[in-house]
CSV table of C-alpha atoms in Angstrom, one decimal:
chain,number,residue,atom,x,y,z
A,1,UNK,CA,0.0,0.2,-0.1
A,2,UNK,CA,1.3,3.8,-0.6
A,3,UNK,CA,0.4,6.5,1.2
A,4,UNK,CA,-0.1,10.2,-0.1
A,5,UNK,CA,-0.6,11.6,3.0
A,6,UNK,CA,-1.4,15.1,3.9
A,7,UNK,CA,-3.0,16.2,0.7
A,8,UNK,CA,-5.4,18.5,-0.4
A,9,UNK,CA,-7.5,16.4,-2.5
A,10,UNK,CA,-9.9,18.3,-5.0
A,11,UNK,CA,-12.9,16.8,-6.9
A,12,UNK,CA,-14.2,18.5,-10.3
A,13,UNK,CA,-17.4,16.8,-10.5
A,14,UNK,CA,-19.3,17.5,-8.4
A,15,UNK,CA,-16.7,20.2,-7.2
A,16,UNK,CA,-15.3,19.7,-3.6
A,17,UNK,CA,-12.3,20.2,-1.5
A,18,UNK,CA,-10.7,18.4,1.2
A,19,UNK,CA,-7.8,19.7,3.0
A,20,UNK,CA,-5.3,17.4,5.3
A,21,UNK,CA,-6.6,14.2,4.0
A,22,UNK,CA,-4.6,10.4,3.5
A,23,UNK,CA,-4.7,8.2,-0.3
A,24,UNK,CA,-4.3,5.3,0.4
A,25,UNK,CA,-3.4,3.1,-3.0
A,26,UNK,CA,-3.9,-0.3,-3.5
A,27,UNK,CA,-2.4,-1.4,-6.4
A,28,UNK,CA,-4.1,0.4,-9.6
A,29,UNK,CA,-7.0,1.4,-7.4
A,30,UNK,CA,-7.5,4.3,-4.6
A,31,UNK,CA,-8.4,2.1,-1.3
A,32,UNK,CA,-9.3,4.9,0.9
A,33,UNK,CA,-9.7,8.7,1.5
A,34,UNK,CA,-9.7,10.1,4.8
A,35,UNK,CA,-7.9,11.7,7.8
A,36,UNK,CA,-4.9,9.6,9.8
A,37,UNK,CA,-4.6,6.7,7.1
A,38,UNK,CA,-0.9,6.7,7.4
A,39,UNK,CA,-1.0,5.8,10.9
A,40,UNK,CA,-4.0,3.4,10.8
A,41,UNK,CA,-1.6,1.1,8.4
A,42,UNK,CA,2.3,1.9,9.7
A,43,UNK,CA,3.5,-0.8,6.8
A,44,UNK,CA,2.3,1.1,4.4
A,45,UNK,CA,4.8,3.2,2.1
A,46,UNK,CA,4.2,6.5,3.0
A,47,UNK,CA,4.7,9.9,0.7
A,48,UNK,CA,4.4,13.4,2.6
A,49,UNK,CA,2.7,15.9,0.0
A,50,UNK,CA,3.3,18.8,2.7
A,51,UNK,CA,-0.7,19.8,1.3
A,52,UNK,CA,0.1,19.5,-2.3
A,53,UNK,CA,-3.6,19.6,-4.6
A,54,UNK,CA,-4.5,16.0,-5.4
A,55,UNK,CA,-6.8,16.1,-8.5
A,56,UNK,CA,-8.5,13.0,-10.3
A,57,UNK,CA,-6.2,12.6,-13.5
A,58,UNK,CA,-6.7,14.9,-16.7
A,59,UNK,CA,-7.8,13.3,-20.0
A,60,UNK,CA,-6.7,14.8,-22.9
A,61,UNK,CA,-10.3,13.1,-25.2
A,62,UNK,CA,-9.0,13.8,-28.5
A,63,UNK,CA,-5.3,13.5,-30.0
A,64,UNK,CA,-2.8,13.1,-32.5
A,65,UNK,CA,-0.1,12.0,-31.8
A,66,UNK,CA,1.6,11.2,-35.2
A,67,UNK,CA,1.5,14.7,-35.3
A,68,UNK,CA,4.2,15.5,-32.7
A,69,UNK,CA,7.4,15.9,-35.1
A,70,UNK,CA,5.8,18.5,-36.8
A,71,UNK,CA,6.4,21.2,-34.8
A,72,UNK,CA,8.6,24.2,-35.9
A,73,UNK,CA,8.1,22.3,-39.3
A,74,UNK,CA,10.6,23.3,-41.9
A,75,UNK,CA,9.0,21.1,-45.0
A,76,UNK,CA,8.1,23.3,-48.6
A,77,UNK,CA,4.5,24.0,-47.5
A,78,UNK,CA,2.7,25.4,-50.3
A,79,UNK,CA,0.1,28.6,-49.0
A,80,UNK,CA,-3.3,26.8,-47.2
A,81,UNK,CA,-5.9,29.4,-47.9
A,82,UNK,CA,-8.5,27.2,-46.6
A,83,UNK,CA,-9.1,23.8,-44.4
A,84,UNK,CA,-8.5,21.0,-47.0
A,85,UNK,CA,-5.7,22.7,-48.4
A,86,UNK,CA,-4.2,22.6,-45.0
A,87,UNK,CA,-4.8,19.2,-45.1
A,88,UNK,CA,-3.3,18.7,-48.5
A,89,UNK,CA,-0.7,20.7,-48.3
A,90,UNK,CA,1.1,20.0,-45.2
A,91,UNK,CA,-0.7,17.1,-43.0
A,92,UNK,CA,-1.7,14.4,-45.6
A,93,UNK,CA,1.7,15.1,-47.0
A,94,UNK,CA,3.4,14.4,-42.8
A,95,UNK,CA,1.6,11.8,-42.3
A,96,UNK,CA,2.1,10.0,-45.5
A,97,UNK,CA,5.9,10.3,-44.6
A,98,UNK,CA,6.0,8.6,-41.4
A,99,UNK,CA,7.7,5.8,-41.1
A,100,UNK,CA,7.7,2.8,-38.0
A,101,UNK,CA,10.9,4.9,-36.2
A,102,UNK,CA,9.4,8.6,-36.6
A,103,UNK,CA,6.1,7.4,-35.0
A,104,UNK,CA,7.5,5.5,-32.6
A,105,UNK,CA,9.4,8.9,-31.5
A,106,UNK,CA,6.6,10.9,-31.6
A,107,UNK,CA,4.3,9.0,-30.1
A,108,UNK,CA,6.5,8.6,-27.3
A,109,UNK,CA,7.6,12.0,-27.1
A,110,UNK,CA,3.6,13.7,-27.2
A,111,UNK,CA,3.5,10.9,-24.7
A,112,UNK,CA,6.1,12.5,-22.1
A,113,UNK,CA,5.0,15.4,-22.5
A,114,UNK,CA,1.2,14.9,-22.1
A,115,UNK,CA,2.8,13.6,-18.6
A,116,UNK,CA,4.0,16.6,-18.0
A,117,UNK,CA,0.9,18.4,-18.6
A,118,UNK,CA,-0.7,16.7,-16.0
A,119,UNK,CA,-2.6,14.2,-18.4
A,120,UNK,CA,-3.0,10.6,-17.3
A,121,UNK,CA,-4.6,9.5,-20.4
A,122,UNK,CA,-5.2,10.7,-23.9
A,123,UNK,CA,-7.5,9.6,-26.4
A,124,UNK,CA,-5.4,8.9,-29.9
A,125,UNK,CA,-6.5,9.4,-33.8
A,126,UNK,CA,-3.6,8.2,-36.2
A,127,UNK,CA,-2.8,8.0,-39.8
A,128,UNK,CA,0.5,6.9,-41.6
A,129,UNK,CA,-0.6,5.5,-44.9
A,130,UNK,CA,2.5,4.0,-45.6
A,131,UNK,CA,2.6,2.1,-42.6
A,132,UNK,CA,-0.6,1.3,-41.4
A,133,UNK,CA,-0.5,-2.7,-40.3
A,134,UNK,CA,1.8,-2.6,-36.6
A,135,UNK,CA,1.2,1.0,-36.4
A,136,UNK,CA,-1.1,1.5,-33.6
A,137,UNK,CA,1.2,-1.5,-31.8
A,138,UNK,CA,3.9,1.1,-32.3
A,139,UNK,CA,2.1,4.3,-30.4
A,140,UNK,CA,1.3,1.7,-27.8
A,141,UNK,CA,4.9,1.1,-27.3
A,142,UNK,CA,5.2,4.5,-26.7
A,143,UNK,CA,2.3,4.6,-24.0
A,144,UNK,CA,4.0,1.9,-22.0
A,145,UNK,CA,7.6,3.2,-21.9
A,146,UNK,CA,6.3,6.9,-21.2
A,147,UNK,CA,3.5,5.1,-18.6
A,148,UNK,CA,0.6,6.8,-20.2
A,149,UNK,CA,-2.8,5.3,-20.4
A,150,UNK,CA,-4.5,5.8,-23.6
A,151,UNK,CA,-6.7,4.4,-26.6
A,152,UNK,CA,-6.0,4.8,-29.8
A,153,UNK,CA,-7.3,3.6,-33.5
A,154,UNK,CA,-6.5,3.9,-37.0
A,155,UNK,CA,-8.0,6.4,-39.5
A,156,UNK,CA,-10.0,4.6,-42.0
A,157,UNK,CA,-10.1,6.6,-45.1
A,158,UNK,CA,-9.7,5.7,-48.8
A,159,UNK,CA,-8.4,9.6,-49.9
A,160,UNK,CA,-4.9,7.6,-50.9
A,161,UNK,CA,-5.4,4.4,-52.0
A,162,UNK,CA,-9.6,3.7,-52.5
A,163,UNK,CA,-11.5,0.4,-51.5
A,164,UNK,CA,-7.9,-1.3,-50.8
A,165,UNK,CA,-7.1,1.5,-48.4
A,166,UNK,CA,-10.2,1.5,-46.5
A,167,UNK,CA,-9.8,-2.3,-45.7
A,168,UNK,CA,-6.5,-1.6,-44.4
A,169,UNK,CA,-7.3,0.8,-42.1
A,170,UNK,CA,-10.2,-1.4,-40.7
A,171,UNK,CA,-7.9,-4.2,-40.5
A,172,UNK,CA,-5.6,-2.7,-38.4
A,173,UNK,CA,-8.5,-1.6,-36.0
A,174,UNK,CA,-9.6,-4.6,-35.6
A,175,UNK,CA,-6.5,-6.7,-35.4
A,176,UNK,CA,-5.1,-3.9,-33.0
A,177,UNK,CA,-8.4,-4.7,-30.9
A,178,UNK,CA,-8.1,-8.3,-31.1
A,179,UNK,CA,-4.4,-8.1,-29.8
A,180,UNK,CA,-5.3,-6.0,-26.9
A,181,UNK,CA,-8.3,-8.1,-26.0
A,182,UNK,CA,-5.6,-11.3,-26.2
A,183,UNK,CA,-3.0,-9.5,-24.0
A,184,UNK,CA,-5.5,-8.5,-21.4
A,185,UNK,CA,-7.0,-11.6,-21.3
A,186,UNK,CA,-3.1,-13.3,-20.4
A,187,UNK,CA,-2.3,-10.4,-18.3
A,188,UNK,CA,0.6,-9.6,-20.1
A,189,UNK,CA,1.2,-5.9,-19.3
A,190,UNK,CA,-0.3,-3.5,-17.3
A,191,UNK,CA,-4.1,-3.1,-19.3
A,192,UNK,CA,-2.8,0.9,-19.8
A,193,UNK,CA,-3.8,0.7,-24.0
A,194,UNK,CA,-7.4,0.7,-25.1
A,195,UNK,CA,-9.2,1.0,-28.9
A,196,UNK,CA,-11.3,2.5,-30.9
A,197,UNK,CA,-12.3,2.1,-34.5
A,198,UNK,CA,-10.9,5.2,-36.4
A,199,UNK,CA,-12.1,6.7,-39.0
A,200,UNK,CA,-11.1,10.1,-41.0
A,201,UNK,CA,-13.9,12.4,-41.6
A,202,UNK,CA,-17.4,11.4,-44.1
A,203,UNK,CA,-16.2,13.3,-46.6
A,204,UNK,CA,-13.4,10.5,-47.3
A,205,UNK,CA,-15.9,7.4,-46.2
A,206,UNK,CA,-17.6,6.1,-49.1
A,207,UNK,CA,-21.0,3.7,-48.7
A,208,UNK,CA,-18.4,0.8,-48.2
A,209,UNK,CA,-16.1,2.3,-46.1
A,210,UNK,CA,-19.5,2.9,-43.5
A,211,UNK,CA,-20.6,-1.0,-44.2
A,212,UNK,CA,-16.7,-2.2,-43.2
A,213,UNK,CA,-16.6,0.6,-40.0
A,214,UNK,CA,-19.8,-0.7,-38.8
A,215,UNK,CA,-18.5,-4.6,-39.1
A,216,UNK,CA,-15.5,-3.6,-36.9
A,217,UNK,CA,-17.5,-2.2,-34.2
A,218,UNK,CA,-20.1,-4.8,-34.2
A,219,UNK,CA,-17.3,-7.2,-34.3
A,220,UNK,CA,-15.0,-5.5,-31.4
A,221,UNK,CA,-17.5,-4.2,-28.9
A,222,UNK,CA,-15.8,-0.7,-29.8
A,223,UNK,CA,-17.1,2.4,-30.3
A,224,UNK,CA,-16.2,4.8,-33.7
A,225,UNK,CA,-13.8,7.4,-32.9
A,226,UNK,CA,-14.1,10.3,-36.0
A,227,UNK,CA,-14.6,13.6,-36.9
A,228,UNK,CA,-17.4,15.1,-38.3
A,229,UNK,CA,-18.7,18.6,-39.2
A,230,UNK,CA,-15.0,20.3,-38.9
A,231,UNK,CA,-15.2,22.5,-42.1
A,232,UNK,CA,-18.3,23.6,-43.4
A,233,UNK,CA,-17.0,21.2,-46.9
A,234,UNK,CA,-17.7,18.1,-44.9
A,235,UNK,CA,-20.9,18.9,-44.6
A,236,UNK,CA,-22.1,20.2,-48.0
A,237,UNK,CA,-20.2,17.1,-49.4
A,238,UNK,CA,-22.6,14.8,-47.4
A,239,UNK,CA,-25.7,17.5,-48.5
A,240,UNK,CA,-24.7,17.0,-52.5
A,241,UNK,CA,-23.4,13.4,-52.2
A,242,UNK,CA,-25.3,11.4,-50.0
A,243,UNK,CA,-28.2,13.6,-49.0
A,244,UNK,CA,-27.7,13.3,-45.4
A,245,UNK,CA,-26.7,15.3,-42.7
A,246,UNK,CA,-23.6,14.1,-41.1
A,247,UNK,CA,-24.7,12.0,-38.0
A,248,UNK,CA,-28.1,11.6,-39.8
A,249,UNK,CA,-25.3,9.3,-42.0
A,250,UNK,CA,-23.2,7.5,-39.1
A,251,UNK,CA,-26.6,6.4,-37.8
A,252,UNK,CA,-27.8,5.0,-40.7
A,253,UNK,CA,-25.2,2.9,-41.0
A,254,UNK,CA,-25.2,1.6,-37.2
A,255,UNK,CA,-22.5,4.0,-36.3
A,256,UNK,CA,-23.6,6.3,-33.5
A,257,UNK,CA,-24.0,4.6,-29.6
A,258,UNK,CA,-22.8,5.3,-26.3
A,259,UNK,CA,-18.9,4.7,-27.3
A,260,UNK,CA,-19.0,7.1,-30.3
A,261,UNK,CA,-16.5,10.0,-30.0
A,262,UNK,CA,-17.0,12.5,-32.8
A,263,UNK,CA,-14.6,15.3,-33.2
A,264,UNK,CA,-15.0,19.3,-33.5
A,265,UNK,CA,-18.7,18.9,-34.9
A,266,UNK,CA,-18.9,22.6,-35.2
A,267,UNK,CA,-21.6,22.6,-38.2
A,268,UNK,CA,-23.8,19.9,-36.8
A,269,UNK,CA,-27.5,20.3,-37.5
A,270,UNK,CA,-30.1,20.3,-34.9
A,271,UNK,CA,-30.8,16.8,-35.5
A,272,UNK,CA,-27.2,15.8,-35.6
A,273,UNK,CA,-27.1,17.1,-32.0
A,274,UNK,CA,-30.4,15.5,-31.3
A,275,UNK,CA,-28.8,11.8,-32.4
A,276,UNK,CA,-25.9,12.1,-30.3
A,277,UNK,CA,-27.8,13.1,-27.2
A,278,UNK,CA,-30.3,10.4,-28.0
A,279,UNK,CA,-27.8,7.6,-28.3
A,280,UNK,CA,-25.5,9.3,-25.2
A,281,UNK,CA,-22.5,9.7,-27.8
A,282,UNK,CA,-19.6,12.4,-27.2
A,283,UNK,CA,-18.5,15.3,-28.8
A,284,UNK,CA,-14.8,16.4,-28.5
A,285,UNK,CA,-14.8,19.9,-28.7
A,286,UNK,CA,-10.8,21.3,-30.3
A,287,UNK,CA,-10.8,24.7,-29.4
A,288,UNK,CA,-7.3,26.1,-30.4
A,289,UNK,CA,-7.2,23.3,-33.4
A,290,UNK,CA,-10.1,25.2,-34.5
A,291,UNK,CA,-8.6,28.8,-34.4
A,292,UNK,CA,-5.4,27.6,-35.7
A,293,UNK,CA,-7.5,26.0,-38.8
A,294,UNK,CA,-10.0,29.3,-38.8
A,295,UNK,CA,-12.9,26.8,-39.6
A,296,UNK,CA,-14.9,28.5,-36.9
A,297,UNK,CA,-17.0,28.4,-33.7
A,298,UNK,CA,-19.9,26.3,-32.6
A,299,UNK,CA,-22.4,28.5,-29.8
A,300,UNK,CA,-24.0,25.8,-29.4
A,301,UNK,CA,-21.8,23.7,-27.0
A,302,UNK,CA,-24.2,23.7,-24.4
A,303,UNK,CA,-27.1,21.9,-26.4
A,304,UNK,CA,-24.5,18.7,-26.6
A,305,UNK,CA,-25.4,16.5,-23.8
A,306,UNK,CA,-21.8,15.0,-23.5
A,307,UNK,CA,-19.0,17.4,-24.1
A,308,UNK,CA,-15.3,16.5,-23.6
A,309,UNK,CA,-12.3,18.5,-24.6
A,310,UNK,CA,-9.1,17.6,-26.8
A,311,UNK,CA,-6.4,18.9,-28.5
A,312,UNK,CA,-6.6,18.0,-32.1
A,313,UNK,CA,-2.4,17.5,-32.1
A,314,UNK,CA,-2.0,20.8,-30.7
A,315,UNK,CA,0.2,19.0,-27.3
A,316,UNK,CA,-1.7,18.0,-24.6
A,317,UNK,CA,-2.2,20.7,-22.1
A,318,UNK,CA,-5.6,20.4,-21.1
A,319,UNK,CA,-5.1,23.8,-18.4
A,320,UNK,CA,-4.2,25.7,-21.5
A,321,UNK,CA,-7.2,24.3,-23.5
A,322,UNK,CA,-9.6,24.5,-20.8
A,323,UNK,CA,-8.8,28.5,-20.7
A,324,UNK,CA,-9.2,28.9,-24.2
A,325,UNK,CA,-12.3,27.0,-24.4
A,326,UNK,CA,-13.9,29.3,-21.9
A,327,UNK,CA,-12.6,32.9,-23.5
A,328,UNK,CA,-13.2,31.9,-26.9
A,329,UNK,CA,-16.4,30.9,-25.4
A,330,UNK,CA,-16.9,34.1,-23.9
A,331,UNK,CA,-15.8,36.1,-26.8
A,332,UNK,CA,-18.5,34.7,-28.9
A,333,UNK,CA,-21.1,36.1,-26.9
A,334,UNK,CA,-21.3,32.8,-24.5
A,335,UNK,CA,-23.7,32.1,-21.3
A,336,UNK,CA,-21.2,29.2,-19.7
A,337,UNK,CA,-19.3,30.0,-16.8
A,338,UNK,CA,-16.1,27.9,-16.5
A,339,UNK,CA,-17.9,25.7,-14.3
A,340,UNK,CA,-19.5,24.1,-17.4
A,341,UNK,CA,-16.0,23.7,-18.6
A,342,UNK,CA,-14.5,22.2,-15.7
A,343,UNK,CA,-17.6,19.7,-16.1
A,344,UNK,CA,-15.9,19.3,-19.8
A,345,UNK,CA,-12.6,18.7,-18.9
A,346,UNK,CA,-14.0,16.0,-16.1
A,347,UNK,CA,-16.0,14.0,-18.6
A,348,UNK,CA,-13.1,12.6,-20.8
A,349,UNK,CA,-13.0,10.5,-17.8
A,350,UNK,CA,-16.3,9.1,-18.1
A,351,UNK,CA,-15.4,8.1,-21.7
A,352,UNK,CA,-12.4,6.0,-20.2
A,353,UNK,CA,-14.7,4.7,-18.3
A,354,UNK,CA,-16.7,2.9,-21.0
A,355,UNK,CA,-13.4,1.7,-22.6
A,356,UNK,CA,-11.8,0.4,-20.2
A,357,UNK,CA,-15.1,-0.6,-17.8
A,358,UNK,CA,-13.3,0.4,-14.2
A,359,UNK,CA,-14.2,3.7,-12.6
A,360,UNK,CA,-12.0,7.0,-13.3
A,361,UNK,CA,-12.3,10.6,-12.1
A,362,UNK,CA,-12.9,10.0,-8.4
A,363,UNK,CA,-10.7,10.4,-5.3
A,364,UNK,CA,-12.7,7.5,-4.0
A,365,UNK,CA,-12.2,3.8,-2.9
A,366,UNK,CA,-12.7,1.5,-6.0
A,367,UNK,CA,-11.6,4.2,-8.3
A,368,UNK,CA,-8.6,4.0,-10.5
A,369,UNK,CA,-5.7,5.7,-9.3
A,370,UNK,CA,-4.9,8.5,-12.0
A,371,UNK,CA,-4.0,11.0,-10.4
A,372,UNK,CA,-2.3,15.0,-11.1
A,373,UNK,CA,-0.5,16.0,-8.3
A,374,UNK,CA,0.1,19.8,-8.6
A,375,UNK,CA,1.8,22.8,-6.2
A,376,UNK,CA,0.0,25.4,-7.1
A,377,UNK,CA,0.1,28.0,-4.3
A,378,UNK,CA,-3.2,29.4,-4.1
A,379,UNK,CA,-3.3,33.0,-3.7
A,380,UNK,CA,-7.1,33.5,-2.7
A,381,UNK,CA,-9.0,30.7,-0.8
A,382,UNK,CA,-9.8,27.3,-2.6
A,383,UNK,CA,-13.3,26.3,-2.1
A,384,UNK,CA,-15.7,23.8,-4.0
A,385,UNK,CA,-17.5,26.9,-5.8
A,386,UNK,CA,-13.9,28.6,-7.2
A,387,UNK,CA,-12.6,25.5,-8.4
A,388,UNK,CA,-13.3,26.0,-11.6
A,389,UNK,CA,-12.4,29.7,-11.0
A,390,UNK,CA,-8.9,28.8,-10.0
A,391,UNK,CA,-8.2,26.6,-13.7
A,392,UNK,CA,-9.7,29.0,-16.0
A,393,UNK,CA,-7.8,32.6,-14.5
A,394,UNK,CA,-4.8,30.9,-11.9
A,395,UNK,CA,-3.5,27.4,-12.2
A,396,UNK,CA,-1.6,25.8,-15.5
A,397,UNK,CA,0.3,23.1,-16.2
A,398,UNK,CA,3.4,24.3,-15.0
A,399,UNK,CA,2.0,23.8,-11.6
A,400,UNK,CA,2.1,19.9,-12.3
A,401,UNK,CA,4.8,18.5,-9.8
A,402,UNK,CA,3.7,14.6,-10.4
A,403,UNK,CA,1.5,12.7,-12.3
A,404,UNK,CA,0.1,8.8,-11.0
A,405,UNK,CA,-1.3,6.6,-13.8
A,406,UNK,CA,-2.7,2.9,-12.1
A,407,UNK,CA,-1.2,3.4,-9.2
A,408,UNK,CA,2.3,4.1,-10.5
A,409,UNK,CA,4.0,7.5,-10.0
A,410,UNK,CA,5.4,7.9,-13.8
A,411,UNK,CA,6.3,11.2,-13.1
A,412,UNK,CA,7.4,12.7,-9.3
A,413,UNK,CA,9.0,16.3,-8.3
A,414,UNK,CA,8.9,16.9,-12.4
A,415,UNK,CA,11.1,14.4,-13.2
A,416,UNK,CA,10.5,11.1,-15.2
A,417,UNK,CA,12.2,7.7,-13.9
A,418,UNK,CA,14.6,7.3,-17.5
A,419,UNK,CA,16.4,10.1,-18.8
A,420,UNK,CA,14.4,11.6,-21.4
A,421,UNK,CA,17.2,13.6,-23.3
A,422,UNK,CA,18.3,10.2,-25.5
A,423,UNK,CA,14.6,10.2,-26.7
A,424,UNK,CA,14.2,14.0,-27.2
A,425,UNK,CA,17.4,13.9,-29.7
A,426,UNK,CA,16.5,10.6,-31.4
A,427,UNK,CA,13.3,13.0,-32.1
A,428,UNK,CA,15.0,15.6,-33.4
A,429,UNK,CA,16.8,13.8,-35.8
A,430,UNK,CA,13.9,11.7,-36.5
A,431,UNK,CA,12.0,14.8,-37.6
A,432,UNK,CA,14.7,16.5,-39.7
A,433,UNK,CA,14.2,13.0,-41.7
A,434,UNK,CA,10.5,13.3,-41.8
A,435,UNK,CA,10.6,16.6,-43.7
A,436,UNK,CA,13.0,15.9,-45.9
A,437,UNK,CA,10.5,12.7,-47.1
A,438,UNK,CA,7.7,14.9,-47.1
A,439,UNK,CA,9.4,17.5,-49.2
A,440,UNK,CA,10.4,13.8,-51.3
A,441,UNK,CA,7.2,13.2,-51.8
A,442,UNK,CA,6.5,13.0,-55.9
A,443,UNK,CA,2.5,14.4,-57.1
A,444,UNK,CA,1.0,11.3,-56.3
A,445,UNK,CA,1.8,11.2,-52.6
A,446,UNK,CA,4.2,7.9,-53.1
A,447,UNK,CA,7.3,8.1,-52.1
A,448,UNK,CA,10.1,9.9,-54.6
């Protein structure tokens, strides 16, 4: 047993603050929360916390770890006057240039930076058209090496290779899910990484792709993770080619249920939102990415029953994401206050519960010991009524002191238990090689 002694326990939903309590951890679970636990368990390992804030783990509900080596990119990128040209000129070139080494290092560095920012879990969405088979296992290696909990999937699409590409993407999703099931049944490794069934966006998935995705969802018992209505083009394409709204189209193929994760959703119709709400599905809001891509803003966040926050590949600093989400909402004249956005942040834990079949997001006995620990020095009283205000206007990732995942301290006193310098050095070399490969791609997207 490990006891975190004398913490300030901060709950998000419902908001609560308890001063001077202990948290006992046995295995991967919290076993007790209360005063004086250390005295009651003299044989336990005790870590004095001196009043540090301990919160339920923070979750990034939509990310792209394959983009980790794009920071400061110096490839020859053509002008990107709109969202589709940004995809074609930057991201769809980068994902085609990925190989196993660059993907592994990209995912590992992103995992480390997520932990350093206070995340205990990241829900990832992956694409690497020239390295499909085994790509999700490569990402899983990075999650496990860093100690980060995660869910990942492969981005099914036909944009590069038609039906063959559709089938390869679905096959990788299904094979990965089955490998997770087999490893879990054997108890081979810590159960830290789960699977979803990934798809790019409705405008790059024809009818056959939708049918393949439905079969994959049914065969694996996993939920669909897809972008939708990130840009108006997706909506227009759906109306033009299929005569349907986007979520209506997904639902017509049996792809919307309580494990479905839809990213962005800026231009969903009223009926689309009604379908998501009726099926208890999740929508993930990615404000910084939306601003960066100039795709617009949805003023209907409050209409969505299950809303979570993600970064869409812009790091994994969820303190920053919450702030941008709130301030953009206020700037757009929105009515929501910080407490709503704190609930959106906490909702990532509900997604974990549905995928891992365990309890997350609370400091209570029987819940997973995924904890974010901060040394935020409050300049004003910290009470249940103002926890959200402290996160929106004060606390940031600079306050992250330690991170526990599945009962193990993977980051303690701002340090990892292994030397990360060689990893970053290798990542820099891989990034330079990746950028060079991007410039070597011919007009058809195949390596020159």
